[in-house]
Amino acid sequence: MDVGADEFEQRLPRLQELVLGADFVGLDIEFTGLRTSLSGPQQISLFDLPSEWYLKTRQSARQFTICQIGLSVFTSVEGEPNKYVAHSYNFFLFPTTFGILDSEFSFQASSVQFLNQYGFDYNKFLKNGIPYMNEEQEKKIKHSILTGNWRVRSSLDKDQIKVVIDEVTRWLALAEEGDCMTLPGITGFQAFTVQLVLKQALPGIQAVRTDHGVTVKKAGKQHRWYLEGASCDGEGRWKEKLLLSARGFSVFFQMLVKAQKQPLVGHNMMMDLLHLHEKFFRPLPESYHQFKRNIHRLFPVLIDTKNVTKDIWKELNFPRVSNLSEVYEVLNSDLNPTKNSGPVIIHASECEKYAETKYPHEAAYDAFLSGSVLLKVAHLLLWRLHSAGPAPEPSFALCLEALAPYLNQVNLIRAGVPKINFSGPDYPSVRPPVLLLSVSRWPGVSEEQVYREFQNLCKFDVRRLTRNQFLLLTNKFKDARSVLKEHRGHPTLRVALYRHWRHSPDVSCLLQVCGVVTTWALLAFLLGRPSP
C-alpha cells in the first residue's frame, strides 16, 4: 500500500497498533543516491577499516536523501505459530520545508535511472512526500512555531500563499457571516501552513482542514470575539498539532524506536541505518564508535538477512545469488528441504499488492522479501538443529534463538571486514591476504592502470605503496591464488604476498633509522674507549 502526505496522519494510529503488536518489522529504503565518489579519496575500498568506511559513507548519507521507505510488519497468527500476516506499506518522503527549514540534497544520475527502470513514481516523492526531520531540526522549528517567529521559506510557497490570500480576501468582501468556501487540493502539512497564514493575515475568518482541502468560514461578530479571546491553551494545542504535522514520518520513527522488543530486519541494511540516524535521529557523529552506540540504543535487535544467508549459503549447497529477489526465489524452490514445512506467510487484506505480482526494488516489496527470507532461513536453521530428533513446534521465539549468532551483525559490501557488530567489538578480517605488486619498466604507472591490467583476470582494489609498488586486495581467495600463479616469473609485474614487517615503507624507514643510530652508537663507543 502506498502512503503519501495527504493520508499519512489518518493512518498513523493503525500503524502504531500494528508495530506494537508485531513480531518483527522488515525495512527497506530507496535513496536519491548512494556514493559521494567512485574514485579518489572518497572511494570505498577493501582496504578500509570500519571507521574509514563509515567516514566515507557518512558523507553520502548527508549528501543524498530518502525518497521511499518500505515497511513490512510481520505478526504471527494466534493459535497458528508457524503462520504470519504481513502488512506492507510504501511511504514516500520529502524533507520538511517550513520556516527556517529548507534542506538541500543531491540526485545521483545512476540512482535515478535505476529507480526509473523499476517504475518509481517521482511525482509521489516530489509532490506528495511525507515531511520529516531529525531531533536537531525539530528543536529549531518548535522554537519557531511556539514563539511565532516563522515565515514562509521558498518563493514558490510565497506565490501560492499570496494567491490563496487574494482569493479569500475577494470572497470575504462579498460573503455573509457564516458563509463557507473550500480551498481544494490543500492537504497534509501544507494545510497547516495555509491555516497559519490565513489566521495571521485575516483574523475575521476560521480555517479548518477537511478531507477535500481547507474550509474557510466567515466568522460572525460574536464568534470573532470568541476567537480573539481564545485561551492560550487552545492556541498551544493548535501549535502542537502544527508541530506534529511538520514532524511527519519522524513521529512514526519514534514509534519504531519505542517498539524495541521487536527486531528490525533488512537486507544489506548498513546504508539504511546511516540514513535513519541522519534523517530522523541526529546528524551522524564523526565518531564511528558513537554511531554504533547510538544505533544499538535505538534498535537493540538488528538482523541483516544478507549477513545470515551469506554465512549459510555454501553449507546448504544453494546456487550463487546476487540479490534479495534471487535469495527469496531459492528459498521458495524445491532446493530448500523445508519448503513444504516452512512458515506460511500471507498478505493482509488491505496490502495484497504483492500477493501475485513482483515489484523488485520497490521499498515495501523488498521489506516484505527481507522479512520472508528471515522466517524461511530461521526455519532452515531449526530444521538443521533438530534433524536428529523430533522438532519442537515452531514459534518466532524459537526462530530468534536459532538466529542468535547473527543478531546485530550487519553486512558491509566493501571494507576491510565483512560485517559490523553493533553490540560489541567488530570481528577481525577474513579477507584473502594482501598482495604486493612490484612494477619495472613502466614509468609513471597509476593505480587505475594497474587496475585495468588485472581486471580481465579478476577484480582487485589497488592502493599505491611506493613509486613502483602497489598493494592488491580481493575478496576471493581463488583470485589471489590465480594472480600469484599467473604472474610467477613475469618480466615486469612481480606479485608476492605482502609482509608488513618486510615491505612497509614505515617499517623500512624505522629499521634504517635504528641502523643509523646503532652504527653511530657503536662508533661513539669504540672511539670513546681509552687507548690501552
Short mmCIF file of C-alpha atoms in Angstrom, two decimals:
data_model
loop_
_atom_site.label_atom_id
_atom_site.label_comp_id
_atom_site.label_asym_id
_atom_site.label_seq_id
_atom_site.Cartn_x
_atom_site.Cartn_y
_atom_site.Cartn_z
CA MET A 1 0.00 0.00 0.00
CA ASP A 2 1.34 3.44 -0.97
CA VAL A 3 1.10 6.21 1.63
CA GLY A 4 1.73 9.90 0.95
CA ALA A 5 1.44 13.08 2.95
CA ASP A 6 -2.30 13.51 2.29
CA GLU A 7 -3.22 10.30 4.15
CA PHE A 8 -0.31 9.65 6.49
CA GLU A 9 -1.77 11.24 9.65
CA GLN A 10 -5.06 9.37 9.44
CA ARG A 11 -3.20 6.05 9.08
CA LEU A 12 -0.81 6.76 11.96
CA PRO A 13 -2.92 5.23 14.79
CA ARG A 14 -3.39 2.00 12.84
CA LEU A 15 0.32 1.84 12.02
CA GLN A 16 1.19 2.31 15.68
CA GLU A 17 -1.16 -0.52 16.65
CA LEU A 18 0.43 -2.83 14.06
CA VAL A 19 4.02 -2.09 15.08
CA LEU A 20 3.39 -2.53 18.80
CA GLY A 21 1.70 -5.89 18.21
CA ALA A 22 4.23 -7.21 15.67
CA ASP A 23 6.79 -9.99 15.98
CA PHE A 24 9.26 -8.01 13.86
CA VAL A 25 9.42 -5.29 11.21
CA GLY A 26 11.04 -5.61 7.78
CA LEU A 27 12.68 -2.45 6.43
CA ASP A 28 13.99 -1.21 3.09
CA ILE A 29 14.88 2.31 1.92
CA GLU A 30 15.37 3.86 -1.51
CA PHE A 31 17.66 6.89 -1.87
CA THR A 32 18.34 9.68 -4.35
CA GLY A 33 21.96 8.47 -4.47
CA LEU A 34 24.39 6.12 -2.74
CA ARG A 35 28.01 7.22 -3.00
CA THR A 36 29.85 10.54 -3.00
CA SER A 37 32.55 9.33 -5.39
CA LEU A 38 33.58 6.30 -7.37
CA SER A 39 37.22 7.40 -7.44
CA GLY A 40 39.59 9.50 -5.39
CA PRO A 41 39.71 9.82 -1.58
CA GLN A 42 36.00 9.03 -1.11
CA GLN A 43 36.14 5.72 -2.98
CA ILE A 44 35.08 2.76 -0.86
CA SER A 45 37.79 0.12 -0.77
CA LEU A 46 38.51 -3.34 0.64
CA PHE A 47 41.47 -1.69 2.38
CA ASP A 48 39.12 0.44 4.53
CA LEU A 49 38.85 -0.22 8.24
CA PRO A 50 35.24 0.05 9.50
CA SER A 51 35.92 3.56 10.83
CA GLU A 52 37.28 4.64 7.42
CA TRP A 53 34.33 3.07 5.63
CA TYR A 54 31.96 4.91 7.96
CA LEU A 55 33.53 8.33 7.37
CA LYS A 56 33.25 7.90 3.59
CA THR A 57 29.63 6.70 3.60
CA ARG A 58 28.69 9.27 6.27
CA GLN A 59 29.27 11.93 3.65
CA SER A 60 26.99 10.06 1.25
CA ALA A 61 24.17 9.88 3.83
CA ARG A 62 24.45 13.63 4.39
CA GLN A 63 24.52 14.46 0.67
CA PHE A 64 21.57 12.34 -0.54
CA THR A 65 18.11 11.84 0.90
CA ILE A 66 15.40 9.22 1.31
CA CYS A 67 12.72 9.09 -1.37
CA GLN A 68 10.86 5.98 -0.20
CA ILE A 69 10.74 3.84 2.95
CA GLY A 70 9.19 0.40 2.86
CA LEU A 71 7.98 -1.35 6.00
CA SER A 72 6.52 -4.84 6.23
CA VAL A 73 5.09 -5.61 9.66
CA PHE A 74 5.01 -9.36 10.42
CA THR A 75 2.62 -10.72 13.04
CA SER A 76 2.10 -14.39 13.90
CA VAL A 77 -1.48 -15.66 13.72
CA GLU A 78 -2.91 -16.55 17.12
CA GLY A 79 -3.15 -20.31 17.54
CA GLU A 80 -1.04 -20.92 14.41
CA PRO A 81 2.58 -20.19 15.44
CA ASN A 82 4.01 -21.05 12.03
CA LYS A 83 1.71 -18.65 10.15
CA TYR A 84 2.33 -14.92 9.72
CA VAL A 85 0.41 -11.95 8.34
CA ALA A 86 2.41 -9.20 6.60
CA HIS A 87 1.21 -5.60 6.41
CA SER A 88 3.39 -3.86 3.78
CA TYR A 89 3.49 -0.08 3.26
CA ASN A 90 5.37 2.27 0.94
CA PHE A 91 5.98 5.71 2.43
CA PHE A 92 7.01 8.47 0.03
CA LEU A 93 9.09 11.04 1.91
CA PHE A 94 10.18 14.60 1.27
CA PRO A 95 12.12 16.81 3.72
CA THR A 96 10.10 19.32 5.77
CA THR A 97 10.17 22.84 4.32
CA PHE A 98 8.78 25.23 6.90
CA GLY A 99 10.08 28.41 8.48
CA ILE A 100 13.85 28.16 8.74
CA LEU A 101 13.96 24.56 7.48
CA ASP A 102 14.86 24.22 3.80
CA SER A 103 17.01 21.13 3.20
CA GLU A 104 19.41 20.69 0.32
CA PHE A 105 20.13 17.28 -1.20
CA SER A 106 21.60 15.77 -4.36
CA PHE A 107 20.47 13.33 -7.03
CA GLN A 108 22.82 10.75 -8.47
CA ALA A 109 22.02 10.13 -12.14
CA SER A 110 22.65 6.37 -11.94
CA SER A 111 20.32 6.02 -8.92
CA VAL A 112 17.53 7.96 -10.64
CA GLN A 113 17.96 5.85 -13.76
CA PHE A 114 17.92 2.66 -11.68
CA LEU A 115 14.66 3.56 -9.89
CA ASN A 116 13.06 4.71 -13.15
CA GLN A 117 13.84 1.30 -14.62
CA TYR A 118 11.69 -0.27 -11.88
CA GLY A 119 8.82 2.20 -12.19
CA PHE A 120 9.50 4.52 -9.25
CA ASP A 121 6.91 7.34 -9.12
CA TYR A 122 8.89 10.57 -8.67
CA ASN A 123 5.66 12.61 -8.71
CA LYS A 124 4.58 10.99 -5.44
CA PHE A 125 8.01 11.66 -3.95
CA LEU A 126 8.20 15.32 -5.01
CA LYS A 127 4.53 16.35 -4.78
CA ASN A 128 3.11 14.20 -2.00
CA GLY A 129 6.10 13.19 0.09
CA ILE A 130 5.60 12.94 3.86
CA PRO A 131 7.67 15.56 5.72
CA TYR A 132 10.29 14.52 8.26
CA MET A 133 13.04 15.98 10.43
CA ASN A 134 15.65 14.93 12.97
CA GLU A 135 15.79 16.00 16.62
CA GLU A 136 18.09 18.94 15.94
CA GLN A 137 15.77 20.32 13.25
CA GLU A 138 12.74 19.70 15.46
CA LYS A 139 14.17 21.89 18.23
CA LYS A 140 14.62 24.75 15.78
CA ILE A 141 11.16 24.52 14.26
CA LYS A 142 9.49 24.01 17.63
CA HIS A 143 11.04 27.22 18.90
CA SER A 144 9.98 28.97 15.69
CA ILE A 145 6.35 27.80 15.93
CA LEU A 146 5.85 28.33 19.66
CA THR A 147 7.33 31.84 19.58
CA GLY A 148 5.53 32.80 16.36
CA ASN A 149 8.90 33.65 14.80
CA TRP A 150 8.44 31.87 11.48
CA ARG A 151 8.00 32.73 7.80
CA VAL A 152 7.20 31.02 4.52
CA ARG A 153 10.54 29.86 3.19
CA SER A 154 10.51 29.27 -0.56
CA SER A 155 9.47 31.75 -3.24
CA LEU A 156 7.13 29.10 -4.70
CA ASP A 157 5.29 28.79 -1.37
CA LYS A 158 5.09 32.57 -1.11
CA ASP A 159 3.45 32.78 -4.55
CA GLN A 160 0.95 30.07 -3.64
CA ILE A 161 0.15 31.69 -0.30
CA LYS A 162 -0.34 35.09 -2.00
CA VAL A 163 -2.84 33.55 -4.44
CA VAL A 164 -4.72 31.95 -1.52
CA ILE A 165 -4.87 35.20 0.48
CA ASP A 166 -6.05 37.18 -2.58
CA GLU A 167 -8.74 34.59 -3.30
CA VAL A 168 -10.01 34.51 0.29
CA THR A 169 -9.91 38.32 0.56
CA ARG A 170 -12.08 38.73 -2.56
CA TRP A 171 -14.52 36.12 -1.29
CA LEU A 172 -14.60 37.67 2.20
CA ALA A 173 -15.73 41.06 0.79
CA LEU A 174 -18.88 39.51 -0.68
CA ALA A 175 -19.58 36.71 1.83
CA GLU A 176 -22.21 36.80 4.56
CA GLU A 177 -21.49 35.85 8.17
CA GLY A 178 -21.41 32.06 8.44
CA ASP A 179 -20.67 31.52 4.74
CA CYS A 180 -18.00 28.95 3.84
CA MET A 181 -15.62 28.34 0.95
CA THR A 182 -13.22 25.48 0.29
CA LEU A 183 -9.65 25.77 -0.97
CA PRO A 184 -9.31 22.41 -2.78
CA GLY A 185 -6.17 20.31 -3.10
CA ILE A 186 -4.50 21.67 0.04
CA THR A 187 -3.84 18.71 2.35
CA GLY A 188 -1.38 17.37 4.91
CA PHE A 189 1.26 19.65 6.31
CA GLN A 190 0.63 22.27 3.59
CA ALA A 191 -2.89 22.74 5.01
CA PHE A 192 -1.44 23.70 8.40
CA THR A 193 0.77 26.30 6.74
CA VAL A 194 -2.21 27.81 4.91
CA GLN A 195 -4.24 27.84 8.14
CA LEU A 196 -1.48 29.61 9.99
CA VAL A 197 -1.01 32.25 7.29
CA LEU A 198 -4.75 32.94 6.98
CA LYS A 199 -5.09 33.14 10.75
CA GLN A 200 -2.44 35.86 10.90
CA ALA A 201 -3.46 37.73 7.73
CA LEU A 202 -7.26 37.63 8.08
CA PRO A 203 -8.39 37.47 11.73
CA GLY A 204 -12.09 37.59 10.74
CA ILE A 205 -12.14 34.03 9.43
CA GLN A 206 -11.99 30.49 10.71
CA ALA A 207 -9.92 27.99 8.67
CA VAL A 208 -10.41 24.26 9.20
CA ARG A 209 -8.76 21.27 7.49
CA THR A 210 -11.11 18.81 5.79
CA ASP A 211 -10.72 15.75 3.58
CA HIS A 212 -11.11 17.94 0.50
CA GLY A 213 -8.77 20.80 1.45
CA VAL A 214 -9.07 23.82 3.75
CA THR A 215 -12.55 25.17 4.50
CA VAL A 216 -12.74 28.89 5.31
CA LYS A 217 -15.70 30.31 7.25
CA LYS A 218 -16.55 33.98 7.69
CA ALA A 219 -16.96 34.38 11.42
CA GLY A 220 -19.78 36.47 12.88
CA LYS A 221 -19.09 39.34 15.27
CA GLN A 222 -19.78 37.23 18.33
CA HIS A 223 -17.58 34.42 17.07
CA ARG A 224 -14.76 36.88 16.31
CA TRP A 225 -14.85 37.99 19.97
CA TYR A 226 -14.62 34.34 20.91
CA LEU A 227 -11.65 33.81 18.60
CA GLU A 228 -9.89 36.92 19.88
CA GLY A 229 -10.44 35.83 23.48
CA ALA A 230 -9.48 32.19 22.93
CA SER A 231 -7.37 30.72 25.69
CA CYS A 232 -3.62 30.31 25.45
CA ASP A 233 -4.14 26.58 25.99
CA GLY A 234 -6.20 26.35 22.81
CA GLU A 235 -3.54 28.26 20.90
CA GLY A 236 -0.87 25.98 22.33
CA ARG A 237 -2.77 22.85 21.32
CA TRP A 238 -3.14 24.18 17.78
CA LYS A 239 0.58 24.88 17.54
CA GLU A 240 1.36 21.41 18.88
CA LYS A 241 -0.78 19.95 16.09
CA LEU A 242 1.16 22.04 13.61
CA LEU A 243 4.45 20.72 15.02
CA LEU A 244 3.13 17.15 14.88
CA SER A 245 2.26 17.59 11.21
CA ALA A 246 5.66 19.16 10.48
CA ARG A 247 7.43 16.21 12.11
CA GLY A 248 5.57 13.85 9.78
CA PHE A 249 7.29 10.49 9.42
CA SER A 250 9.59 11.27 12.35
CA VAL A 251 6.60 10.55 14.60
CA PHE A 252 6.41 7.03 13.19
CA PHE A 253 10.18 6.62 13.54
CA GLN A 254 9.82 7.27 17.27
CA MET A 255 7.16 4.53 17.37
CA LEU A 256 9.66 2.11 15.83
CA VAL A 257 12.24 3.11 18.44
CA LYS A 258 9.76 2.56 21.29
CA ALA A 259 8.94 -0.93 19.97
CA GLN A 260 12.45 -2.09 20.86
CA LYS A 261 11.40 -5.63 21.70
CA GLN A 262 10.76 -6.31 18.01
CA PRO A 263 13.74 -6.96 15.73
CA LEU A 264 14.32 -4.58 12.84
CA VAL A 265 15.11 -6.69 9.76
CA GLY A 266 16.73 -5.64 6.48
CA HIS A 267 18.90 -6.95 3.67
CA ASN A 268 22.28 -5.25 3.27
CA MET A 269 20.92 -2.62 5.64
CA MET A 270 24.01 -0.59 6.55
CA MET A 271 23.12 2.41 4.39
CA ASP A 272 19.56 2.23 5.73
CA LEU A 273 20.87 2.62 9.27
CA LEU A 274 23.06 5.58 8.32
CA HIS A 275 20.08 7.39 6.81
CA LEU A 276 17.75 6.53 9.72
CA HIS A 277 20.24 8.11 12.11
CA GLU A 278 20.87 11.19 9.95
CA LYS A 279 17.30 11.93 8.85
CA PHE A 280 15.23 11.07 11.94
CA PHE A 281 17.52 10.98 14.99
CA ARG A 282 20.54 13.29 14.89
CA PRO A 283 23.21 14.32 12.36
CA LEU A 284 25.72 11.49 12.01
CA PRO A 285 28.58 11.89 14.51
CA GLU A 286 32.20 12.00 13.39
CA SER A 287 32.98 9.08 15.69
CA TYR A 288 32.30 5.64 14.23
CA HIS A 289 32.03 4.14 17.72
CA GLN A 290 29.49 6.80 18.77
CA PHE A 291 27.42 5.91 15.70
CA LYS A 292 27.46 2.24 16.71
CA ARG A 293 26.38 3.08 20.26
CA ASN A 294 23.56 5.32 19.02
CA ILE A 295 22.16 2.72 16.61
CA HIS A 296 22.32 -0.02 19.23
CA ARG A 297 20.45 2.19 21.68
CA LEU A 298 17.77 2.99 19.08
CA PHE A 299 17.43 -0.56 17.72
CA PRO A 300 18.84 -3.14 20.16
CA VAL A 301 17.87 -6.10 17.92
CA LEU A 302 19.01 -5.89 14.29
CA ILE A 303 19.02 -8.77 11.81
CA ASP A 304 20.61 -8.41 8.37
CA THR A 305 19.43 -11.24 6.14
CA LYS A 306 22.35 -10.61 3.77
CA ASN A 307 24.76 -11.48 6.58
CA VAL A 308 22.76 -14.58 7.59
CA THR A 309 22.33 -16.01 4.10
CA LYS A 310 25.92 -15.27 3.09
CA ASP A 311 27.10 -17.30 6.07
CA ILE A 312 24.98 -20.42 5.49
CA TRP A 313 24.55 -20.46 1.69
CA LYS A 314 27.59 -22.60 0.89
CA GLU A 315 26.85 -25.06 3.68
CA LEU A 316 23.45 -25.77 2.14
CA ASN A 317 24.88 -26.10 -1.40
CA PHE A 318 22.50 -23.48 -2.75
CA PRO A 319 23.34 -21.83 -6.11
CA ARG A 320 25.07 -18.47 -6.05
CA VAL A 321 22.76 -15.45 -5.92
CA SER A 322 23.40 -11.74 -6.39
CA ASN A 323 20.36 -10.01 -4.91
CA LEU A 324 17.46 -10.30 -2.46
CA SER A 325 14.92 -11.46 -5.07
CA GLU A 326 17.15 -14.39 -6.05
CA VAL A 327 17.62 -15.37 -2.39
CA TYR A 328 13.84 -15.40 -1.97
CA GLU A 329 13.35 -17.49 -5.13
CA VAL A 330 15.86 -20.15 -3.99
CA LEU A 331 14.22 -20.42 -0.58
CA ASN A 332 10.82 -20.88 -2.27
CA SER A 333 12.12 -23.53 -4.66
CA ASP A 334 12.48 -27.30 -4.32
CA LEU A 335 16.15 -26.74 -3.47
CA ASN A 336 15.00 -25.77 0.02
CA PRO A 337 14.48 -29.03 2.00
CA THR A 338 11.99 -27.25 4.30
CA LYS A 339 9.92 -25.71 1.52
CA ASN A 340 6.76 -27.68 2.40
CA SER A 341 7.11 -27.42 6.18
CA GLY A 342 8.28 -23.82 6.36
CA PRO A 343 6.33 -20.81 7.60
CA VAL A 344 3.12 -19.77 5.88
CA ILE A 345 3.14 -16.05 5.05
CA ILE A 346 0.01 -14.26 3.89
CA HIS A 347 -0.65 -10.63 2.98
CA ALA A 348 -3.11 -8.54 4.98
CA SER A 349 -6.38 -7.84 3.16
CA GLU A 350 -5.56 -4.15 2.57
CA CYS A 351 -1.97 -4.95 1.49
CA GLU A 352 -2.42 -7.56 -1.26
CA LYS A 353 -0.47 -5.70 -3.94
CA TYR A 354 2.41 -8.19 -3.70
CA ALA A 355 0.31 -11.36 -3.44
CA GLU A 356 0.59 -12.19 -7.15
CA THR A 357 2.92 -9.61 -8.70
CA LYS A 358 6.63 -8.94 -8.14
CA TYR A 359 7.83 -5.36 -7.66
CA PRO A 360 11.63 -5.60 -7.28
CA HIS A 361 13.31 -2.56 -5.73
CA GLU A 362 10.04 -1.11 -4.55
CA ALA A 363 10.79 -0.44 -0.89
CA ALA A 364 7.79 -2.20 0.69
CA TYR A 365 8.20 -5.22 -1.58
CA ASP A 366 11.87 -5.58 -0.64
CA ALA A 367 10.95 -5.11 3.03
CA PHE A 368 8.45 -7.97 2.64
CA LEU A 369 11.10 -10.15 0.95
CA SER A 370 13.56 -9.42 3.78
CA GLY A 371 11.05 -10.49 6.42
CA SER A 372 10.06 -13.61 4.46
CA VAL A 373 13.72 -14.60 3.96
CA LEU A 374 14.29 -14.20 7.69
CA LEU A 375 11.48 -16.60 8.57
CA LYS A 376 12.46 -19.18 5.96
CA VAL A 377 16.15 -19.12 6.90
CA ALA A 378 15.31 -19.37 10.62
CA HIS A 379 13.16 -22.42 9.83
CA LEU A 380 16.09 -23.93 7.92
CA LEU A 381 18.39 -23.39 10.91
CA LEU A 382 15.84 -25.00 13.25
CA TRP A 383 15.43 -27.96 10.88
CA ARG A 384 19.19 -28.48 10.79
CA LEU A 385 19.46 -28.13 14.56
CA HIS A 386 16.78 -30.77 15.24
CA SER A 387 17.43 -33.06 12.27
CA ALA A 388 18.39 -35.95 14.57
CA GLY A 389 15.19 -35.86 16.62
CA PRO A 390 11.63 -34.53 16.81
CA ALA A 391 11.46 -30.79 16.12
CA PRO A 392 9.56 -28.58 18.59
CA GLU A 393 6.51 -26.65 17.44
CA PRO A 394 7.90 -23.61 15.59
CA SER A 395 7.42 -20.14 17.00
CA PHE A 396 9.10 -16.79 16.44
CA ALA A 397 10.81 -17.06 19.85
CA LEU A 398 12.49 -20.27 18.61
CA CYS A 399 13.40 -18.51 15.36
CA LEU A 400 15.20 -15.82 17.34
CA GLU A 401 17.10 -18.47 19.29
CA ALA A 402 18.26 -20.06 16.03
CA LEU A 403 19.33 -16.63 14.72
CA ALA A 404 21.16 -15.64 17.92
CA PRO A 405 24.69 -15.89 16.38
CA TYR A 406 23.67 -13.32 13.74
CA LEU A 407 21.97 -10.68 15.88
CA ASN A 408 23.25 -7.10 15.46
CA GLN A 409 25.74 -8.08 12.75
CA VAL A 410 25.27 -6.00 9.61
CA ASN A 411 26.91 -6.77 6.28
CA LEU A 412 29.46 -4.45 4.66
CA ILE A 413 29.66 -4.64 0.88
CA ARG A 414 33.24 -3.37 0.54
CA ALA A 415 35.52 -2.89 3.53
CA GLY A 416 38.40 -4.45 5.42
CA VAL A 417 35.92 -6.54 7.44
CA PRO A 418 32.80 -8.29 6.07
CA LYS A 419 30.39 -7.05 8.76
CA ILE A 420 29.88 -4.63 11.65
CA ASN A 421 28.89 -5.84 15.11
CA PHE A 422 26.60 -3.28 16.76
CA SER A 423 26.54 -5.00 20.15
CA GLY A 424 30.31 -5.37 20.65
CA PRO A 425 33.75 -5.19 19.04
CA ASP A 426 33.95 -5.82 15.31
CA TYR A 427 35.22 -9.18 14.18
CA PRO A 428 38.69 -9.50 12.59
CA SER A 429 39.01 -9.57 8.83
CA VAL A 430 38.66 -12.87 6.98
CA ARG A 431 39.70 -11.39 3.64
CA PRO A 432 42.36 -13.05 1.45
CA PRO A 433 45.95 -11.89 2.06
CA VAL A 434 47.18 -8.60 0.63
CA LEU A 435 49.42 -8.97 -2.42
CA LEU A 436 52.43 -6.80 -3.28
CA LEU A 437 52.89 -5.83 -6.93
CA SER A 438 56.36 -4.60 -7.93
CA VAL A 439 56.43 -2.88 -11.35
CA SER A 440 59.51 -2.45 -13.52
CA ARG A 441 59.99 -0.78 -16.93
CA TRP A 442 56.65 1.07 -16.63
CA PRO A 443 57.43 4.67 -15.61
CA GLY A 444 54.60 6.78 -14.14
CA VAL A 445 52.20 3.86 -13.76
CA SER A 446 48.99 4.79 -11.88
CA GLU A 447 46.57 2.86 -9.66
CA GLU A 448 43.95 2.97 -12.42
CA GLN A 449 46.38 1.50 -14.97
CA VAL A 450 47.24 -1.32 -12.58
CA TYR A 451 43.53 -1.98 -12.02
CA ARG A 452 42.89 -2.22 -15.78
CA GLU A 453 45.89 -4.53 -16.19
CA PHE A 454 44.30 -7.11 -13.87
CA GLN A 455 40.56 -6.56 -14.46
CA ASN A 456 40.23 -9.22 -17.17
CA LEU A 457 41.70 -11.80 -14.81
CA CYS A 458 39.89 -10.76 -11.63
CA LYS A 459 38.79 -7.66 -9.67
CA PHE A 460 41.34 -6.14 -7.28
CA ASP A 461 41.29 -2.99 -5.21
CA VAL A 462 44.60 -1.18 -5.77
CA ARG A 463 46.49 1.11 -3.40
CA ARG A 464 49.90 2.66 -4.09
CA LEU A 465 52.65 1.73 -1.61
CA THR A 466 55.74 3.33 -3.17
CA ARG A 467 56.54 4.80 -6.58
CA ASN A 468 56.77 1.37 -8.23
CA GLN A 469 54.94 -0.82 -5.71
CA PHE A 470 51.20 -1.35 -5.24
CA LEU A 471 49.02 -3.31 -2.84
CA LEU A 472 46.34 -5.58 -4.33
CA LEU A 473 43.34 -6.86 -2.38
CA THR A 474 40.39 -9.02 -3.43
CA ASN A 475 37.54 -10.64 -1.52
CA LYS A 476 38.05 -14.03 -3.21
CA PHE A 477 40.84 -16.39 -2.18
CA LYS A 478 40.83 -18.10 -5.58
CA ASP A 479 41.57 -14.76 -7.30
CA ALA A 480 44.59 -14.17 -5.05
CA ARG A 481 45.90 -17.67 -5.81
CA SER A 482 45.26 -17.21 -9.54
CA VAL A 483 47.23 -13.96 -9.76
CA LEU A 484 50.17 -15.39 -7.80
CA LYS A 485 50.26 -18.35 -10.20
CA GLU A 486 49.76 -16.40 -13.44
CA HIS A 487 52.46 -13.81 -12.68
CA ARG A 488 55.14 -16.16 -11.41
CA GLY A 489 58.28 -15.18 -13.31
CA HIS A 490 56.59 -12.24 -15.11
CA PRO A 491 59.26 -9.90 -16.60
CA THR A 492 57.70 -6.57 -15.50
CA LEU A 493 54.98 -7.41 -12.94
CA ARG A 494 56.17 -9.36 -9.91
CA VAL A 495 53.46 -10.40 -7.45
CA ALA A 496 54.19 -11.70 -3.94
CA LEU A 497 52.47 -11.93 -0.57
CA TYR A 498 52.70 -8.63 1.29
CA ARG A 499 54.51 -8.80 4.65
CA HIS A 500 54.11 -5.65 6.71
CA TRP A 501 57.33 -6.11 8.68
CA ARG A 502 59.26 -6.57 5.46
CA HIS A 503 57.59 -4.35 2.85
CA SER A 504 56.06 -1.40 4.72
CA PRO A 505 57.92 1.89 3.99
CA ASP A 506 57.31 2.97 7.59
CA VAL A 507 58.92 -0.19 8.95
CA SER A 508 61.81 0.12 6.47
CA CYS A 509 62.34 3.74 7.48
CA LEU A 510 62.26 2.80 11.17
CA LEU A 511 64.77 -0.02 10.60
CA GLN A 512 67.05 2.37 8.68
CA VAL A 513 66.88 4.94 11.47
CA CYS A 514 67.57 2.26 14.07
CA GLY A 515 70.52 1.03 11.96
CA VAL A 516 71.98 4.52 11.70
CA VAL A 517 71.54 5.17 15.42
CA THR A 518 73.07 1.79 16.28
CA THR A 519 76.03 2.44 13.96
CA TRP A 520 76.71 5.87 15.47
CA ALA A 521 76.36 4.49 18.98
CA LEU A 522 78.85 1.73 18.18
CA LEU A 523 81.31 4.21 16.63
CA ALA A 524 80.98 6.53 19.62
CA PHE A 525 81.60 3.64 21.96
CA LEU A 526 84.67 2.48 20.03
CA LEU A 527 86.13 5.98 19.57
CA GLY A 528 85.42 6.90 23.17
CA ARG A 529 87.31 3.95 24.62
CA PRO A 530 90.66 4.87 26.24
CA SER A 531 93.82 3.58 24.49
CA PRO A 532 95.45 0.55 26.15
#
